[in-house]
XYZ file of C-alpha atoms in Angstrom:
326
model
C 2.654 -27.693 56.232
C 4.146 -26.503 52.928
C 2.057 -26.668 49.726
C 2.254 -29.891 47.775
C 1.221 -30.913 44.283
C -0.364 -34.109 42.998
C 2.873 -34.934 41.194
C 4.755 -34.511 44.442
C 2.428 -36.926 46.158
C 2.872 -39.585 43.501
C 6.654 -39.236 43.461
C 7.185 -38.815 47.193
C 8.887 -40.894 49.800
C 7.873 -44.357 50.934
C 6.252 -42.817 53.992
C 4.099 -40.574 51.821
C 3.154 -43.523 49.629
C 2.106 -45.461 52.699
C -0.081 -42.543 53.798
C -1.783 -42.426 50.400
C -2.337 -46.175 50.395
C -3.857 -46.001 53.842
C -6.194 -43.221 52.700
C -7.353 -45.259 49.699
C -8.212 -48.272 51.833
C -9.944 -46.284 54.570
C -13.677 -46.940 54.961
C -16.276 -44.201 54.729
C -16.454 -42.065 57.825
C -19.063 -42.717 60.471
C -19.291 -38.965 61.176
C -22.785 -37.445 61.041
C -23.887 -36.509 57.535
C -25.720 -33.215 57.216
C -28.430 -32.499 54.653
C -26.437 -29.920 52.663
C -24.633 -32.444 50.389
C -27.963 -33.513 48.952
C -29.415 -30.130 47.968
C -30.696 -29.686 44.409
C -28.979 -27.569 41.776
C -30.983 -24.928 39.931
C -30.267 -22.823 36.842
C -28.378 -24.466 33.997
C -26.821 -27.082 36.298
C -30.343 -28.307 37.032
C -31.370 -28.890 33.414
C -32.155 -32.186 31.717
C -29.668 -32.026 28.846
C -26.594 -33.822 27.499
C -27.758 -37.122 28.961
C -28.096 -35.884 32.542
C -31.164 -34.808 34.475
C -29.682 -32.197 36.800
C -26.549 -32.233 38.937
C -26.463 -34.661 41.859
C -22.712 -34.916 42.474
C -21.698 -37.876 44.595
C -25.211 -38.743 45.798
C -25.515 -42.504 46.113
C -21.815 -42.987 46.807
C -20.034 -43.225 50.156
C -19.778 -40.144 52.360
C -16.197 -39.615 53.558
C -14.651 -36.956 55.757
C -11.073 -35.957 54.885
C -8.768 -34.139 57.278
C -5.465 -34.086 55.362
C -4.437 -33.050 51.869
C -3.272 -36.493 50.745
C -6.626 -38.101 51.476
C -8.529 -35.178 49.973
C -6.694 -35.310 46.629
C -6.928 -39.083 46.581
C -10.721 -39.116 46.884
C -11.081 -36.266 44.367
C -9.088 -38.310 41.835
C -11.112 -41.531 42.161
C -13.529 -42.623 39.452
C -16.348 -43.709 41.772
C -19.045 -41.361 43.180
C -18.210 -39.805 46.561
C -19.527 -37.132 48.867
C -16.280 -35.648 50.226
C -16.692 -33.661 53.424
C -13.657 -31.428 53.927
C -12.588 -30.871 57.529
C -9.698 -28.419 57.876
C -7.318 -26.595 55.545
C -6.134 -28.429 52.424
C -2.798 -26.952 51.293
C -1.455 -27.762 47.838
C -0.284 -26.071 44.657
C -1.499 -25.905 41.067
C -4.867 -27.176 39.796
C -5.684 -30.711 40.957
C -8.121 -33.119 39.321
C -11.711 -33.423 40.468
C -13.432 -36.274 38.667
C -17.066 -36.882 37.763
C -19.857 -37.711 40.210
C -18.359 -35.904 43.184
C -19.738 -33.616 45.844
C -17.010 -31.656 47.624
C -18.466 -29.816 50.590
C -16.744 -27.976 53.391
C -17.412 -28.525 57.061
C -16.983 -25.443 59.308
C -13.566 -23.864 58.729
C -12.800 -25.828 55.560
C -10.458 -24.160 53.113
C -8.441 -24.886 49.986
C -5.279 -22.817 50.165
C -2.661 -22.254 47.477
C -4.128 -24.449 44.740
C -7.370 -25.067 42.875
C -9.720 -27.714 41.531
C -9.688 -28.731 37.858
C -12.872 -30.197 36.355
C -11.480 -31.507 33.048
C -13.730 -33.547 30.732
C -15.987 -34.381 33.683
C -19.649 -34.121 34.571
C -21.973 -34.060 37.570
C -19.833 -32.178 40.071
C -20.907 -30.115 43.104
C -18.596 -27.785 45.056
C -20.196 -26.148 48.126
C -19.384 -24.326 51.333
C -15.645 -24.070 50.663
C -13.213 -21.174 51.016
C -10.580 -20.802 48.272
C -7.614 -18.521 48.990
C -4.337 -17.701 47.276
C -4.561 -20.108 44.329
C -1.392 -20.005 42.225
C -3.526 -20.543 39.074
C -7.331 -20.660 38.802
C -9.230 -21.436 41.990
C -11.838 -23.455 40.046
C -11.364 -24.414 36.384
C -14.168 -26.067 34.385
C -13.052 -27.026 30.900
C -12.896 -29.380 27.919
C -16.646 -30.040 27.501
C -17.282 -30.659 31.200
C -20.955 -30.177 32.035
C -23.449 -30.122 34.884
C -21.313 -28.407 37.520
C -22.765 -26.506 40.494
C -20.646 -24.091 42.578
C -22.582 -22.864 45.577
C -21.956 -20.928 48.809
C -18.210 -20.644 48.317
C -15.841 -17.837 49.305
C -13.160 -17.068 46.703
C -10.341 -14.540 46.920
C -6.729 -13.672 46.302
C -5.702 -15.953 43.442
C -2.999 -15.474 40.821
C -5.371 -15.859 37.847
C -9.140 -16.360 37.646
C -11.327 -17.330 40.552
C -13.632 -19.316 38.249
C -12.831 -20.130 34.602
C -15.450 -21.844 32.422
C -13.760 -22.518 29.098
C -13.182 -24.801 26.090
C -16.726 -26.008 25.517
C -17.796 -26.417 29.158
C -21.561 -26.209 29.546
C -24.540 -26.207 31.918
C -23.003 -24.548 34.965
C -24.566 -22.745 37.935
C -22.650 -20.394 40.250
C -24.829 -19.332 43.177
C -24.557 -17.592 46.545
C -20.762 -17.117 46.325
C -18.701 -14.275 47.793
C -15.973 -12.961 45.485
C -13.559 -10.444 47.014
C -9.936 -9.205 47.161
C -9.299 -10.093 43.533
C -9.302 -8.628 40.010
C -10.149 -11.259 37.350
C -13.231 -12.896 38.790
C -15.046 -15.157 36.297
C -14.132 -15.875 32.670
C -16.361 -17.676 30.163
C -14.492 -18.497 26.960
C -10.701 -18.267 27.117
C -9.803 -16.634 23.784
C -11.235 -14.904 20.711
C -9.981 -17.772 18.518
C -12.087 -20.528 20.119
C -15.434 -19.856 18.430
C -15.862 -23.426 17.152
C -15.821 -25.311 20.471
C -17.509 -22.530 22.481
C -20.357 -21.276 20.294
C -23.643 -22.513 21.698
C -21.921 -23.811 24.833
C -20.768 -22.166 28.086
C -24.416 -21.886 29.198
C -24.114 -20.635 32.760
C -26.332 -19.159 35.464
C -24.908 -16.659 37.967
C -27.389 -15.828 40.702
C -27.249 -14.338 44.203
C -23.490 -13.799 44.132
C -21.701 -10.921 45.844
C -19.057 -9.289 43.652
C -17.466 -7.338 46.466
C -14.897 -4.763 45.240
C -13.578 -7.207 42.655
C -12.371 -5.273 39.620
C -13.651 -7.091 36.524
C -15.130 -10.219 34.849
C -18.465 -10.618 36.593
C -18.420 -12.433 34.158
C -16.495 -11.673 30.943
C -18.086 -13.779 28.205
C -17.157 -14.943 24.720
C -19.442 -16.925 22.359
C -21.753 -18.590 24.920
C -25.548 -18.197 24.902
C -27.556 -17.763 26.955
C -25.568 -16.611 29.949
C -27.976 -15.649 32.731
C -26.790 -13.105 35.302
C -29.576 -12.385 37.768
C -30.064 -11.252 41.364
C -26.362 -10.557 41.967
C -25.021 -7.678 44.041
C -22.194 -5.725 42.400
C -20.367 -3.306 44.692
C -17.403 -1.008 43.952
C -16.221 -2.852 40.829
C -13.498 -0.548 39.551
C -13.222 -1.640 35.890
C -16.624 -3.068 34.959
C -19.432 -5.414 35.910
C -20.423 -7.696 33.004
C -18.785 -7.821 29.550
C -20.344 -9.596 26.570
C -17.960 -10.104 23.645
C -17.532 -12.153 20.461
C -21.297 -12.521 19.810
C -22.060 -13.997 23.237
C -25.657 -13.675 24.392
C -26.037 -12.436 27.992
C -29.189 -11.600 29.931
C -28.441 -9.263 32.859
C -31.567 -9.247 34.990
C -32.724 -7.943 38.385
C -29.228 -7.219 39.707
C -28.107 -4.367 41.943
C -25.075 -2.326 40.822
C -23.657 0.026 43.445
C -20.731 2.343 42.665
C -19.942 0.568 39.392
C -18.844 3.075 36.734
C -19.341 0.637 33.834
C -22.003 -1.930 34.812
C -22.277 -3.598 31.380
C -19.931 -3.537 28.406
C -20.675 -4.666 24.845
C -17.238 -5.703 23.584
C -14.107 -5.268 25.650
C -10.392 -4.745 25.033
C -9.568 -6.388 21.660
C -12.655 -8.638 21.664
C -15.541 -7.828 19.343
C -19.037 -6.995 20.579
C -21.456 -9.468 22.063
C -25.171 -9.147 22.683
C -26.742 -8.034 25.969
C -30.306 -7.623 27.134
C -30.696 -5.863 30.479
C -33.921 -5.602 32.451
C -35.120 -4.643 35.909
C -31.657 -3.799 37.247
C -30.875 -1.161 39.873
C -27.992 1.226 39.113
C -27.046 3.061 42.314
C -24.365 5.710 41.765
C -23.367 3.729 38.669
C -22.918 4.428 34.979
C -25.271 3.614 32.149
C -25.278 0.019 30.858
C -24.484 -0.819 27.254
C -26.910 -3.143 25.456
C -27.133 -4.684 22.001
C -29.263 -7.194 20.113
C -31.404 -10.013 21.477
C -30.628 -13.044 23.625
C -32.222 -16.481 23.985
C -34.417 -16.494 27.090
C -33.155 -18.686 29.961
C -36.812 -19.631 30.548
C -36.427 -21.695 27.395
C -34.405 -24.033 29.654
C -35.603 -23.562 33.256
C -38.069 -21.666 35.422
C -37.065 -19.063 38.000
C -38.522 -16.127 39.937
C -36.198 -13.140 40.480
C -36.096 -11.390 43.833
C -36.648 -7.648 44.094
C -33.251 -6.131 43.147
C -33.755 -3.249 45.596
C -33.347 -5.728 48.475
C -30.139 -7.384 47.256
C -27.671 -5.179 49.214
C -29.199 -6.695 52.339
C -30.171 -10.227 51.348
C -27.125 -11.199 49.293
C -24.337 -10.322 51.793
C -26.402 -11.983 54.515
C -26.681 -15.231 52.560
C -23.509 -15.701 50.520
C -20.369 -17.626 51.268
C -19.499 -20.356 53.710
C -21.466 -21.240 56.828
C -24.812 -20.239 55.323
C -26.218 -23.602 54.288
C-alpha cells in the first residue's frame, strides 16, 4: 500500500469515503484489552499542573482496535476520548493530527511508517509501544502549548527531520524507555533562538531510561526550558554530542551512562548562546569531559523519583526499552 496523507483521505474517491464512513460508525472492538493502556505516567507528564492531574490519555473512553490506516487516522482525529490499539503497519505521509484525550498503543508488530503524529494545541495524550520508521518530517511533534504528553516504550528511527520535537510552548512531557537509533537529530526542545517569549518557563520535560543508540546529536538539544530532567539514560556512540543546553535553558543531567561519547554535555551549541547545566552522578566511559554552568531548578520541586545506579544502565536499559517490553 502506498503512503497516504490525511488530505488525500478527505479528497479521495467515493470508495475511500465509504471506507472512512464505515470506520467512523464501527463499534468499539470486542478484542481483549490488556493492562498496558492504563499505566500511569511519571515525571513531568504525571504532575498536577495546568488544570490536569497527570496524564491518563483515553482512559474512560471506548477501546478500539484499528487494522488499516484510514480507521487509525479517523480515530486519532476525533474529539472524544479513545484508547486506540494499533494492529499492523499504518502507512501514511506527513504529520497527522492526534487530538486530546487519546491513548495510542501498539499491539505486537505495530508500526507507523512514512509519517508522524502531530500533537497540536492538545493535552492528555499517551503514545506507547509503537515503532516509528522513515517519517518524512518529525516522527512525533508536540507543539503550540500542548501539555501532559507521555511517550513510552517506543522505537524511533530513520526519519527525515527530528524523531521527537517539543516546541512552541509545549509543556509537561515525559519520554521514557524509548529506543532511538539509525538517526541524527534525535530530540529537540525549543525550535529557534527567537522564540524566548513562548518557550521560557515551558518545555518542562523528563527523559528517563531511554537508549540513545549511535544517534548523532540532540539527546536532547534544549532552548529556554527549565527544568529539563535527563536521568538514567544510556548514551552509546553518539558522534556529535549527548546533551546540549542553550539560550539559558536549565537542564539537570543525572545518573546517566555515557559510553564512547566524545562530548557528553555542551553548554551552548552552534549559533545558540549558552544554557545552564548541572550534572551529577553520571558515568563517563571512554567519553569526554562534560561542560557545566550555573544552577537549575530541581525536578523534585515538581515530582519524586529514585534514580537507578548508572553503572547498571548498559544492561538494564537495552533490556527494557522499545516495543514488546510492556
